[in-house]
CSV table of N, CA, C and O in Angstrom, one decimal:
chain,number,residue,atom,x,y,z
A,245,MET,N,25.6,-18.8,-44.1
A,245,MET,CA,26.0,-17.7,-43.2
A,245,MET,C,24.9,-17.5,-42.2
A,245,MET,O,23.7,-17.4,-42.5
A,246,SER,N,25.2,-17.4,-41.0
A,246,SER,CA,24.2,-17.3,-39.9
A,246,SER,C,24.3,-15.9,-39.4
A,246,SER,O,25.3,-15.2,-39.4
A,247,VAL,N,23.1,-15.4,-39.0
A,247,VAL,CA,22.9,-14.1,-38.5
A,247,VAL,C,23.0,-14.2,-36.9
A,247,VAL,O,22.3,-15.0,-36.3
A,248,THR,N,23.9,-13.5,-36.3
A,248,THR,CA,23.9,-13.5,-34.9
A,248,THR,C,23.2,-12.3,-34.3
A,248,THR,O,23.4,-11.2,-34.9
A,249,GLU,N,22.5,-12.5,-33.3
A,249,GLU,CA,21.8,-11.4,-32.6
A,249,GLU,C,22.8,-10.7,-31.7
A,249,GLU,O,23.7,-11.3,-31.1
A,250,PRO,N,22.6,-9.4,-31.6
A,250,PRO,CA,23.5,-8.7,-30.7
A,250,PRO,C,23.3,-9.2,-29.3
A,250,PRO,O,22.2,-9.4,-28.8
A,251,ARG,N,24.4,-9.3,-28.6
A,251,ARG,CA,24.3,-9.8,-27.2
A,251,ARG,C,24.0,-8.7,-26.3
A,251,ARG,O,24.6,-7.6,-26.3
A,252,THR,N,23.1,-8.9,-25.4
A,252,THR,CA,22.7,-7.9,-24.4
A,252,THR,C,23.6,-8.1,-23.2
A,252,THR,O,23.7,-9.2,-22.6
A,253,VAL,N,24.3,-7.1,-22.8
A,253,VAL,CA,25.2,-7.1,-21.7
A,253,VAL,C,24.4,-6.6,-20.5
A,253,VAL,O,23.9,-5.4,-20.5
A,254,THR,N,24.3,-7.4,-19.5
A,254,THR,CA,23.6,-6.9,-18.3
A,254,THR,C,24.7,-6.5,-17.2
A,254,THR,O,25.6,-7.3,-16.9
A,255,ARG,N,24.5,-5.3,-16.8
A,255,ARG,CA,25.4,-4.8,-15.8
A,255,ARG,C,25.0,-5.2,-14.4
A,255,ARG,O,23.8,-5.3,-14.2
A,256,PRO,N,25.9,-5.5,-13.5
A,256,PRO,CA,25.4,-5.8,-12.2
A,256,PRO,C,24.7,-4.7,-11.5
A,256,PRO,O,25.2,-3.5,-11.6
A,257,THR,N,23.6,-5.0,-10.8
A,257,THR,CA,22.9,-3.9,-10.2
A,257,THR,C,23.4,-3.6,-8.8
A,257,THR,O,23.1,-2.6,-8.2
A,258,TRP,N,24.1,-4.6,-8.2
A,258,TRP,CA,24.5,-4.4,-6.8
A,258,TRP,C,25.5,-3.3,-6.6
A,258,TRP,O,25.5,-2.7,-5.5
A,259,GLN,N,26.4,-3.1,-7.5
A,259,GLN,CA,27.4,-2.1,-7.3
A,259,GLN,C,26.9,-0.7,-7.1
A,259,GLN,O,27.2,0.0,-6.1
A,260,PRO,N,26.1,-0.2,-8.1
A,260,PRO,CA,25.6,1.2,-7.8
A,260,PRO,C,24.6,1.3,-6.6
A,260,PRO,O,24.6,2.3,-5.9
A,261,ARG,N,23.9,0.2,-6.4
A,261,ARG,CA,23.0,0.2,-5.2
A,261,ARG,C,23.8,0.2,-3.9
A,261,ARG,O,23.4,1.0,-3.0
A,262,LEU,N,24.8,-0.6,-3.8
A,262,LEU,CA,25.6,-0.6,-2.6
A,262,LEU,C,26.3,0.8,-2.5
A,262,LEU,O,26.4,1.3,-1.3
A,263,ALA,N,26.8,1.3,-3.5
A,263,ALA,CA,27.4,2.7,-3.5
A,263,ALA,C,26.4,3.7,-3.0
A,263,ALA,O,26.7,4.6,-2.1
A,264,ALA,N,25.1,3.6,-3.4
A,264,ALA,CA,24.1,4.6,-3.0
A,264,ALA,C,23.8,4.4,-1.5
A,264,ALA,O,23.7,5.3,-0.7
A,265,VAL,N,23.7,3.1,-1.0
A,265,VAL,CA,23.4,2.8,0.4
A,265,VAL,C,24.6,3.4,1.2
A,265,VAL,O,24.3,4.0,2.3
A,266,LEU,N,25.8,3.1,0.8
A,266,LEU,CA,26.9,3.6,1.6
A,266,LEU,C,27.0,5.2,1.6
A,266,LEU,O,27.3,5.8,2.6
A,267,ALA,N,26.7,5.8,0.4
A,267,ALA,CA,26.8,7.2,0.3
A,267,ALA,C,25.7,7.9,1.2
A,267,ALA,O,26.0,8.8,2.0
A,268,VAL,N,24.5,7.4,1.2
A,268,VAL,CA,23.5,8.0,2.1
A,268,VAL,C,23.7,7.8,3.5
A,268,VAL,O,23.4,8.6,4.4
A,269,THR,N,24.3,6.6,3.9
A,269,THR,CA,24.7,6.3,5.2
A,269,THR,C,25.7,7.3,5.7
A,269,THR,O,25.6,7.9,6.8
A,270,VAL,N,26.8,7.5,5.0
A,270,VAL,CA,27.8,8.4,5.3
A,270,VAL,C,27.3,9.8,5.4
A,270,VAL,O,27.6,10.6,6.4
A,271,LEU,N,26.5,10.2,4.5
A,271,LEU,CA,25.9,11.6,4.5
A,271,LEU,C,25.1,11.8,5.7
A,271,LEU,O,25.2,12.9,6.4
A,272,ASN,N,24.2,10.9,6.1
A,272,ASN,CA,23.4,11.0,7.2
A,272,ASN,C,24.2,11.0,8.5
A,272,ASN,O,23.9,11.7,9.5
A,273,THR,N,25.2,10.2,8.6
A,273,THR,CA,26.1,10.2,9.8
A,273,THR,C,26.8,11.6,9.9
A,273,THR,O,26.8,12.1,11.0
A,274,VAL,N,27.3,12.1,8.8
A,274,VAL,CA,27.9,13.5,8.9
A,274,VAL,C,26.9,14.5,9.3
A,274,VAL,O,27.2,15.4,10.1
A,275,LEU,N,25.7,14.4,8.7
A,275,LEU,CA,24.6,15.3,9.1
A,275,LEU,C,24.3,15.3,10.6
A,275,LEU,O,24.2,16.4,11.2
A,276,ALA,N,24.2,14.1,11.1
A,276,ALA,CA,24.0,14.0,12.6
A,276,ALA,C,25.1,14.6,13.4
A,276,ALA,O,24.9,15.2,14.4
A,277,LEU,N,26.3,14.3,13.0
A,277,LEU,CA,27.5,14.8,13.7
A,277,LEU,C,27.6,16.3,13.6
A,277,LEU,O,28.1,17.0,14.5
A,278,ALA,N,27.2,16.9,12.5
A,278,ALA,CA,27.3,18.3,12.3
A,278,ALA,C,26.1,19.1,12.8
A,278,ALA,O,26.1,20.3,12.8
A,279,ALA,N,25.0,18.4,13.1
A,279,ALA,CA,23.8,19.0,13.6
A,279,ALA,C,24.0,20.1,14.7
A,279,ALA,O,23.4,21.2,14.6
A,280,PRO,N,24.8,19.8,15.7
A,280,PRO,CA,25.0,20.8,16.7
A,280,PRO,C,25.6,22.1,16.2
A,280,PRO,O,25.3,23.2,16.7
A,281,LEU,N,26.3,22.1,15.1
A,281,LEU,CA,26.9,23.3,14.5
A,281,LEU,C,25.8,24.2,13.9
A,281,LEU,O,26.0,25.4,13.8
A,282,PHE,N,24.7,23.6,13.6
A,282,PHE,CA,23.6,24.4,13.1
A,282,PHE,C,22.5,24.7,14.1
A,282,PHE,O,21.4,25.1,13.8
A,283,GLY,N,22.8,24.4,15.4
A,283,GLY,CA,21.9,24.7,16.5
A,283,GLY,C,20.9,23.6,16.8
A,283,GLY,O,19.9,23.8,17.5
A,284,ALA,N,21.0,22.4,16.2
A,284,ALA,CA,20.1,21.3,16.4
A,284,ALA,C,20.6,20.5,17.6
A,284,ALA,O,21.7,20.0,17.5
A,285,ASP,N,19.8,20.4,18.6
A,285,ASP,CA,20.2,19.6,19.8
A,285,ASP,C,19.8,18.1,19.6
A,285,ASP,O,20.2,17.3,20.4
A,286,LEU,N,19.0,17.8,18.6
A,286,LEU,CA,18.5,16.5,18.4
A,286,LEU,C,17.8,15.9,19.6
A,286,LEU,O,17.8,14.6,19.8
A,287,VAL,N,17.1,16.7,20.3
A,287,VAL,CA,16.3,16.2,21.4
A,287,VAL,C,14.9,16.3,20.9
A,287,VAL,O,14.4,17.3,20.5
A,288,VAL,N,14.2,15.1,21.0
A,288,VAL,CA,12.8,15.1,20.6
A,288,VAL,C,12.0,14.6,21.8
A,288,VAL,O,12.4,13.9,22.7
A,289,ALA,N,10.7,15.1,21.9
A,289,ALA,CA,9.8,14.8,23.0
A,289,ALA,C,8.5,14.3,22.4
A,289,ALA,O,7.6,15.1,22.2
A,290,PRO,N,8.4,13.0,22.1
A,290,PRO,CA,7.1,12.5,21.6
A,290,PRO,C,6.1,12.7,22.6
A,290,PRO,O,6.3,12.7,23.8
A,291,GLN,N,4.8,12.8,22.2
A,291,GLN,CA,3.7,13.1,23.1
A,291,GLN,C,3.6,12.0,24.1
A,291,GLN,O,3.6,10.8,23.7
A,292,GLY,N,3.5,12.3,25.4
A,292,GLY,CA,3.4,11.4,26.4
A,292,GLY,C,4.7,10.7,26.9
A,292,GLY,O,4.6,9.8,27.7
A,293,GLN,N,5.8,11.1,26.3
A,293,GLN,CA,7.1,10.5,26.7
A,293,GLN,C,8.1,11.6,27.1
A,293,GLN,O,7.9,12.8,26.8
A,294,GLU,N,9.1,11.1,27.8
A,294,GLU,CA,10.1,12.1,28.3
A,294,GLU,C,11.0,12.4,27.0
A,294,GLU,O,11.2,11.6,26.1
A,295,PRO,N,11.5,13.7,27.0
A,295,PRO,CA,12.4,14.0,25.9
A,295,PRO,C,13.6,13.2,25.9
A,295,PRO,O,14.1,12.7,27.0
A,296,GLY,N,14.1,12.9,24.7
A,296,GLY,CA,15.3,12.0,24.6
A,296,GLY,C,16.1,12.5,23.4
A,296,GLY,O,15.6,13.1,22.4
A,297,ALA,N,17.4,12.4,23.6
A,297,ALA,CA,18.3,12.8,22.5
A,297,ALA,C,18.6,11.7,21.5
A,297,ALA,O,18.6,10.5,21.9
A,298,LEU,N,18.6,12.1,20.3
A,298,LEU,CA,19.0,11.1,19.2
A,298,LEU,C,20.5,11.2,19.0
A,298,LEU,O,21.0,12.2,18.7
A,299,ALA,N,21.1,10.1,19.2
A,299,ALA,CA,22.6,10.0,19.0
A,299,ALA,C,22.9,9.7,17.5
A,299,ALA,O,22.1,9.1,16.8
A,300,TRP,N,24.1,10.1,17.1
A,300,TRP,CA,24.5,9.9,15.7
A,300,TRP,C,24.5,8.5,15.3
A,300,TRP,O,24.1,8.2,14.1
A,301,PRO,N,24.8,7.5,16.1
A,301,PRO,CA,24.7,6.1,15.6
A,301,PRO,C,23.3,5.7,15.2
A,301,PRO,O,23.2,4.9,14.3
A,302,ALA,N,22.3,6.3,15.8
A,302,ALA,CA,20.9,6.0,15.4
A,302,ALA,C,20.7,6.4,13.9
A,302,ALA,O,20.0,5.7,13.2
A,303,PHE,N,21.2,7.5,13.5
A,303,PHE,CA,21.1,8.0,12.1
A,303,PHE,C,21.8,7.0,11.2
A,303,PHE,O,21.3,6.6,10.2
A,304,THR,N,23.0,6.5,11.6
A,304,THR,CA,23.7,5.5,10.8
A,304,THR,C,22.9,4.2,10.7
A,304,THR,O,22.7,3.7,9.6
A,305,VAL,N,22.5,3.7,11.8
A,305,VAL,CA,21.8,2.4,11.8
A,305,VAL,C,20.5,2.4,11.0
A,305,VAL,O,20.2,1.6,10.2
A,306,PHE,N,19.7,3.5,11.3
A,306,PHE,CA,18.4,3.5,10.6
A,306,PHE,C,18.6,3.8,9.1
A,306,PHE,O,17.8,3.3,8.3
A,307,THR,N,19.6,4.6,8.7
A,307,THR,CA,19.8,4.9,7.3
A,307,THR,C,20.2,3.6,6.6
A,307,THR,O,19.6,3.2,5.6
A,308,ILE,N,21.2,2.9,7.1
A,308,ILE,CA,21.6,1.7,6.4
A,308,ILE,C,20.5,0.6,6.5
A,308,ILE,O,20.3,-0.1,5.5
A,309,GLY,N,19.8,0.5,7.6
A,309,GLY,CA,18.7,-0.5,7.7
A,309,GLY,C,17.6,-0.2,6.7
A,309,GLY,O,17.2,-1.2,6.0
A,310,PHE,N,17.1,1.0,6.6
A,310,PHE,CA,16.0,1.2,5.7
A,310,PHE,C,16.4,1.2,4.2
A,310,PHE,O,15.6,0.9,3.4
A,311,ALA,N,17.6,1.7,4.0
A,311,ALA,CA,18.1,1.6,2.6
A,311,ALA,C,18.2,0.1,2.1
A,311,ALA,O,17.8,-0.2,1.0
A,312,LEU,N,18.8,-0.7,3.0
A,312,LEU,CA,18.9,-2.1,2.6
A,312,LEU,C,17.5,-2.8,2.6
A,312,LEU,O,17.3,-3.7,1.7
A,313,LEU,N,16.6,-2.4,3.4
A,313,LEU,CA,15.3,-2.9,3.4
A,313,LEU,C,14.6,-2.5,2.0
A,313,LEU,O,14.0,-3.4,1.4
A,314,GLY,N,14.8,-1.3,1.6
A,314,GLY,CA,14.2,-0.9,0.3
A,314,GLY,C,14.8,-1.7,-0.9
A,314,GLY,O,14.1,-2.1,-1.8
A,315,TRP,N,16.1,-2.0,-0.8
A,315,TRP,CA,16.8,-2.8,-1.8
A,315,TRP,C,16.2,-4.2,-1.8
A,315,TRP,O,15.9,-4.7,-2.9
A,316,GLY,N,16.1,-4.8,-0.7
A,316,GLY,CA,15.5,-6.1,-0.6
A,316,GLY,C,14.1,-6.2,-1.1
A,316,GLY,O,13.7,-7.2,-1.8
A,317,VAL,N,13.3,-5.2,-0.7
A,317,VAL,CA,11.9,-5.3,-1.1
A,317,VAL,C,11.8,-5.1,-2.7
A,317,VAL,O,11.0,-5.7,-3.3
A,318,LEU,N,12.6,-4.2,-3.2
A,318,LEU,CA,12.7,-4.1,-4.7
A,318,LEU,C,13.1,-5.4,-5.4
A,318,LEU,O,12.4,-5.8,-6.3
A,319,ALA,N,14.1,-6.1,-4.9
A,319,ALA,CA,14.5,-7.3,-5.4
A,319,ALA,C,13.4,-8.4,-5.3
A,319,ALA,O,13.1,-9.1,-6.3
A,320,LEU,N,12.7,-8.4,-4.2
A,320,LEU,CA,11.6,-9.4,-4.0
A,320,LEU,C,10.4,-9.0,-5.0
A,320,LEU,O,9.9,-9.9,-5.6
A,321,ALA,N,10.1,-7.7,-5.1
A,321,ALA,CA,9.0,-7.3,-6.0
A,321,ALA,C,9.3,-7.7,-7.4
A,321,ALA,O,8.5,-8.2,-8.2
A,322,GLU,N,10.6,-7.5,-7.8
A,322,GLU,CA,11.0,-7.8,-9.2
A,322,GLU,C,10.9,-9.3,-9.5
A,322,GLU,O,10.5,-9.7,-10.5
A,323,ARG,N,11.2,-10.1,-8.5
A,323,ARG,CA,11.2,-11.5,-8.6
A,323,ARG,C,9.8,-12.0,-8.7
A,323,ARG,O,9.4,-12.9,-9.5
A,324,LEU,N,8.9,-11.5,-7.8
A,324,LEU,CA,7.6,-12.0,-7.7
A,324,LEU,C,6.6,-11.5,-8.7
A,324,LEU,O,5.7,-12.2,-9.2
A,325,LEU,N,6.8,-10.2,-9.1
A,325,LEU,CA,5.9,-9.6,-10.0
A,325,LEU,C,6.4,-9.4,-11.4
A,325,LEU,O,5.7,-8.9,-12.3
A,326,GLY,N,7.7,-9.7,-11.6
A,326,GLY,CA,8.3,-9.4,-12.9
A,326,GLY,C,9.0,-8.0,-12.7
A,326,GLY,O,8.7,-7.2,-11.9
A,327,ALA,N,10.0,-7.8,-13.6
A,327,ALA,CA,10.8,-6.6,-13.5
A,327,ALA,C,10.0,-5.3,-13.6
A,327,ALA,O,10.1,-4.5,-12.7
A,328,ARG,N,9.3,-5.2,-14.6
A,328,ARG,CA,8.5,-3.9,-14.8
A,328,ARG,C,7.5,-3.7,-13.8
A,328,ARG,O,7.4,-2.6,-13.2
A,329,ARG,N,6.6,-4.7,-13.5
A,329,ARG,CA,5.5,-4.5,-12.6
A,329,ARG,C,6.1,-4.4,-11.1
A,329,ARG,O,5.6,-3.6,-10.4
A,330,GLY,N,7.1,-5.1,-10.8
A,330,GLY,CA,7.7,-5.0,-9.5
A,330,GLY,C,8.3,-3.7,-9.3
A,330,GLY,O,8.2,-3.1,-8.2
A,331,ARG,N,9.0,-3.1,-10.3
A,331,ARG,CA,9.6,-1.8,-10.1
A,331,ARG,C,8.5,-0.8,-10.0
A,331,ARG,O,8.6,0.2,-9.1
A,332,LEU,N,7.4,-0.9,-10.7
A,332,LEU,CA,6.3,0.1,-10.6
A,332,LEU,C,5.7,0.1,-9.2
A,332,LEU,O,5.5,1.1,-8.6
A,333,MET,N,5.4,-1.1,-8.8
A,333,MET,CA,4.8,-1.3,-7.4
A,333,MET,C,5.7,-0.8,-6.3
A,333,MET,O,5.3,0.0,-5.4
A,334,TRP,N,7.0,-1.1,-6.4
A,334,TRP,CA,8.0,-0.7,-5.5
A,334,TRP,C,8.1,0.9,-5.5
A,334,TRP,O,8.1,1.5,-4.4
A,335,THR,N,8.1,1.5,-6.6
A,335,THR,CA,8.2,2.9,-6.7
A,335,THR,C,7.0,3.6,-6.1
A,335,THR,O,7.2,4.6,-5.4
A,336,VAL,N,5.8,3.1,-6.4
A,336,VAL,CA,4.6,3.7,-5.8
A,336,VAL,C,4.7,3.6,-4.3
A,336,VAL,O,4.4,4.6,-3.6
A,337,VAL,N,5.0,2.4,-3.8
A,337,VAL,CA,5.0,2.2,-2.3
A,337,VAL,C,6.2,3.1,-1.7
A,337,VAL,O,6.0,3.7,-0.7
A,338,ALA,N,7.3,3.1,-2.4
A,338,ALA,CA,8.4,3.9,-1.9
A,338,ALA,C,8.1,5.4,-1.8
A,338,ALA,O,8.4,6.1,-0.8
A,339,MET,N,7.4,5.9,-2.8
A,339,MET,CA,7.0,7.3,-2.8
A,339,MET,C,6.0,7.6,-1.7
A,339,MET,O,6.0,8.7,-1.1
A,340,LEU,N,5.1,6.7,-1.5
A,340,LEU,CA,4.1,6.9,-0.4
A,340,LEU,C,4.8,6.9,1.0
A,340,LEU,O,4.5,7.7,1.9
A,341,ILE,N,5.8,6.0,1.1
A,341,ILE,CA,6.5,6.0,2.4
A,341,ILE,C,7.3,7.3,2.6
A,341,ILE,O,7.4,7.8,3.7
A,342,VAL,N,7.9,7.8,1.5
A,342,VAL,CA,8.7,9.0,1.6
A,342,VAL,C,7.7,10.2,2.0
A,342,VAL,O,8.1,11.0,2.9
A,343,ALA,N,6.5,10.2,1.4
A,343,ALA,CA,5.6,11.3,1.8
A,343,ALA,C,5.2,11.1,3.3
A,343,ALA,O,5.1,12.1,4.0
A,344,GLY,N,5.0,9.9,3.7
A,344,GLY,CA,4.6,9.7,5.1
A,344,GLY,C,5.7,9.9,6.1
A,344,GLY,O,5.4,10.3,7.3
A,345,MET,N,7.0,9.8,5.7
A,345,MET,CA,8.0,9.9,6.7
A,345,MET,C,8.4,11.3,7.0
A,345,MET,O,9.1,11.6,8.0
A,346,PHE,N,7.8,12.3,6.3
A,346,PHE,CA,8.0,13.7,6.7
A,346,PHE,C,7.0,14.1,7.8
A,346,PHE,O,7.2,15.2,8.4
A,347,LEU,N,6.0,13.4,8.1
A,347,LEU,CA,5.1,13.7,9.2
A,347,LEU,C,5.6,13.6,10.6
A,347,LEU,O,5.4,14.5,11.4
A,348,PRO,N,6.2,12.5,11.0
A,348,PRO,CA,6.6,12.3,12.4
A,348,PRO,C,7.5,13.4,12.9
A,348,PRO,O,7.3,13.8,14.1
A,349,PRO,N,8.5,13.9,12.2
A,349,PRO,CA,9.3,15.0,12.8
A,349,PRO,C,8.4,16.3,13.1
A,349,PRO,O,8.8,17.0,14.0
A,350,LEU,N,7.3,16.4,12.4
A,350,LEU,CA,6.5,17.6,12.7
A,350,LEU,C,5.6,17.4,13.9
A,350,LEU,O,5.0,18.4,14.4
A,351,THR,N,5.4,16.2,14.4
A,351,THR,CA,4.5,15.9,15.5
A,351,THR,C,5.2,15.7,16.8
A,351,THR,O,4.5,15.7,17.8
A,352,VAL,N,6.5,15.7,16.8
A,352,VAL,CA,7.2,15.6,18.1
A,352,VAL,C,7.7,16.9,18.6
A,352,VAL,O,7.8,17.8,17.7
A,353,GLY,N,7.8,17.1,19.8
A,353,GLY,CA,8.3,18.3,20.4
A,353,GLY,C,9.8,18.4,20.1
A,353,GLY,O,10.6,17.6,20.6
A,354,ALA,N,10.2,19.4,19.3
A,354,ALA,CA,11.6,19.5,19.0
A,354,ALA,C,11.9,21.0,18.5
A,354,ALA,O,10.9,21.6,18.0
A,355,THR,N,13.1,21.4,18.6
A,355,THR,CA,13.4,22.7,18.1
A,355,THR,C,13.3,22.7,16.6
A,355,THR,O,13.4,21.7,15.9
A,356,THR,N,13.2,23.9,16.0
A,356,THR,CA,13.1,24.0,14.5
A,356,THR,C,14.3,23.5,13.9
A,356,THR,O,14.2,22.8,12.8
A,357,ALA,N,15.5,23.7,14.4
A,357,ALA,CA,16.7,23.2,13.8
A,357,ALA,C,16.7,21.7,13.8
A,357,ALA,O,17.2,21.0,12.9
A,358,THR,N,16.3,21.1,14.9
A,358,THR,CA,16.2,19.6,15.0
A,358,THR,C,15.2,19.1,14.0
A,358,THR,O,15.5,18.1,13.3
A,359,VAL,N,14.1,19.7,13.8
A,359,VAL,CA,13.1,19.2,12.8
A,359,VAL,C,13.7,19.3,11.4
A,359,VAL,O,13.5,18.4,10.6
A,360,VAL,N,14.4,20.4,11.1
A,360,VAL,CA,15.0,20.6,9.8
A,360,VAL,C,16.1,19.5,9.6
A,360,VAL,O,16.1,18.9,8.5
A,361,VAL,N,16.9,19.1,10.6
A,361,VAL,CA,17.9,18.1,10.4
A,361,VAL,C,17.2,16.7,10.2
A,361,VAL,O,17.6,15.9,9.3
A,362,LEU,N,16.1,16.5,10.9
A,362,LEU,CA,15.4,15.2,10.7
A,362,LEU,C,14.8,15.1,9.4
A,362,LEU,O,14.8,14.1,8.7
A,363,GLN,N,14.2,16.2,8.9
A,363,GLN,CA,13.6,16.2,7.5
A,363,GLN,C,14.7,16.0,6.5
A,363,GLN,O,14.5,15.3,5.5
A,364,LEU,N,15.9,16.7,6.6
A,364,LEU,CA,17.0,16.5,5.7
A,364,LEU,C,17.5,15.0,5.7
A,364,LEU,O,17.8,14.5,4.7
A,365,ALA,N,17.5,14.4,6.9
A,365,ALA,CA,17.9,13.0,7.0
A,365,ALA,C,16.9,12.1,6.2
A,365,ALA,O,17.4,11.2,5.6
A,366,HIS,N,15.7,12.4,6.3
A,366,HIS,CA,14.7,11.6,5.5
A,366,HIS,C,14.9,11.8,4.0
A,366,HIS,O,14.8,10.9,3.2
A,367,LEU,N,15.2,13.0,3.6
A,367,LEU,CA,15.5,13.3,2.2
A,367,LEU,C,16.7,12.5,1.7
A,367,LEU,O,16.7,12.0,0.6
A,368,VAL,N,17.7,12.5,2.6
A,368,VAL,CA,18.9,11.8,2.2
A,368,VAL,C,18.6,10.3,2.0
A,368,VAL,O,19.1,9.7,1.0
A,369,VAL,N,17.9,9.7,2.9
A,369,VAL,CA,17.6,8.3,2.7
A,369,VAL,C,16.8,8.1,1.4
A,369,VAL,O,17.0,7.1,0.7
A,370,ALA,N,15.9,9.0,1.1
A,370,ALA,CA,15.1,8.9,-0.1
A,370,ALA,C,15.9,9.0,-1.4
A,370,ALA,O,15.4,8.6,-2.4
A,371,ALA,N,17.1,9.4,-1.2
A,371,ALA,CA,18.0,9.6,-2.4
A,371,ALA,C,18.4,8.2,-3.0
A,371,ALA,O,18.8,8.2,-4.2
A,372,VAL,N,18.2,7.1,-2.3
A,372,VAL,CA,18.4,5.8,-2.9
A,372,VAL,C,17.4,5.4,-4.0
A,372,VAL,O,17.6,4.6,-4.8
A,373,ILE,N,16.2,6.0,-3.9
A,373,ILE,CA,15.1,5.6,-4.7
A,373,ILE,C,15.4,5.7,-6.2
A,373,ILE,O,15.3,4.8,-7.0
A,374,PRO,N,15.9,6.9,-6.7
A,374,PRO,CA,16.2,7.0,-8.1
A,374,PRO,C,17.4,6.0,-8.5
A,374,PRO,O,17.3,5.5,-9.6
A,375,VAL,N,18.3,5.8,-7.7
A,375,VAL,CA,19.4,4.9,-8.0
A,375,VAL,C,18.8,3.5,-8.1
A,375,VAL,O,19.2,2.7,-9.1
A,376,PHE,N,18.0,3.0,-7.2
A,376,PHE,CA,17.4,1.7,-7.2
A,376,PHE,C,16.6,1.6,-8.5
A,376,PHE,O,16.6,0.6,-9.2
A,377,TRP,N,15.8,2.6,-8.8
A,377,TRP,CA,14.9,2.6,-9.9
A,377,TRP,C,15.7,2.5,-11.2
A,377,TRP,O,15.3,1.7,-12.1
A,378,ARG,N,16.7,3.3,-11.3
A,378,ARG,CA,17.5,3.3,-12.6
A,378,ARG,C,18.2,2.0,-12.8
A,378,ARG,O,18.4,1.6,-13.9
A,379,THR,N,18.6,1.3,-11.7
A,379,THR,CA,19.4,0.1,-11.9
A,379,THR,C,18.5,-1.1,-11.9
A,379,THR,O,19.0,-2.2,-11.9
A,380,SER,N,17.2,-0.9,-11.9
A,380,SER,CA,16.3,-2.0,-12.0
A,380,SER,C,16.4,-2.7,-13.4
A,380,SER,O,16.8,-2.1,-14.4
A,381,ARG,N,16.2,-4.0,-13.4
A,381,ARG,CA,16.3,-4.8,-14.7
A,381,ARG,C,15.1,-4.6,-15.6
A,381,ARG,O,15.1,-5.2,-16.7
A,382,ALA,N,14.2,-3.7,-15.2
A,382,ALA,CA,13.0,-3.5,-16.1
A,382,ALA,C,13.4,-2.7,-17.3
A,382,ALA,O,14.3,-1.9,-17.4
């Protein structure tokens, strides 16, 4: 009689990650479209530059772009460093980036409502981090 080891079933990681990327993209797009309802004109004036308006497609493109970039970097880190070490390094770097991305909206000339919307948009993008972390193969 032979003893069989329990089979480990690995769930695909791409499905919840893709769902997270799509969810944050939709949420940020809705946030940008609803911003005028909250008094945010989405006009920013970086130092030394003319004021410019941020259009809602920019929120969509940047959200999906950075979420996919985070996904790709996590996959690369897991492959190069191993699942556990790759996830740890990615998490540390991701959290440092999250901390750093709250500074730019505070340094540009913008209304308080616009700054709040930009900070919320950054928080929304950061919401993929726990999903990516949880679905890691580590």
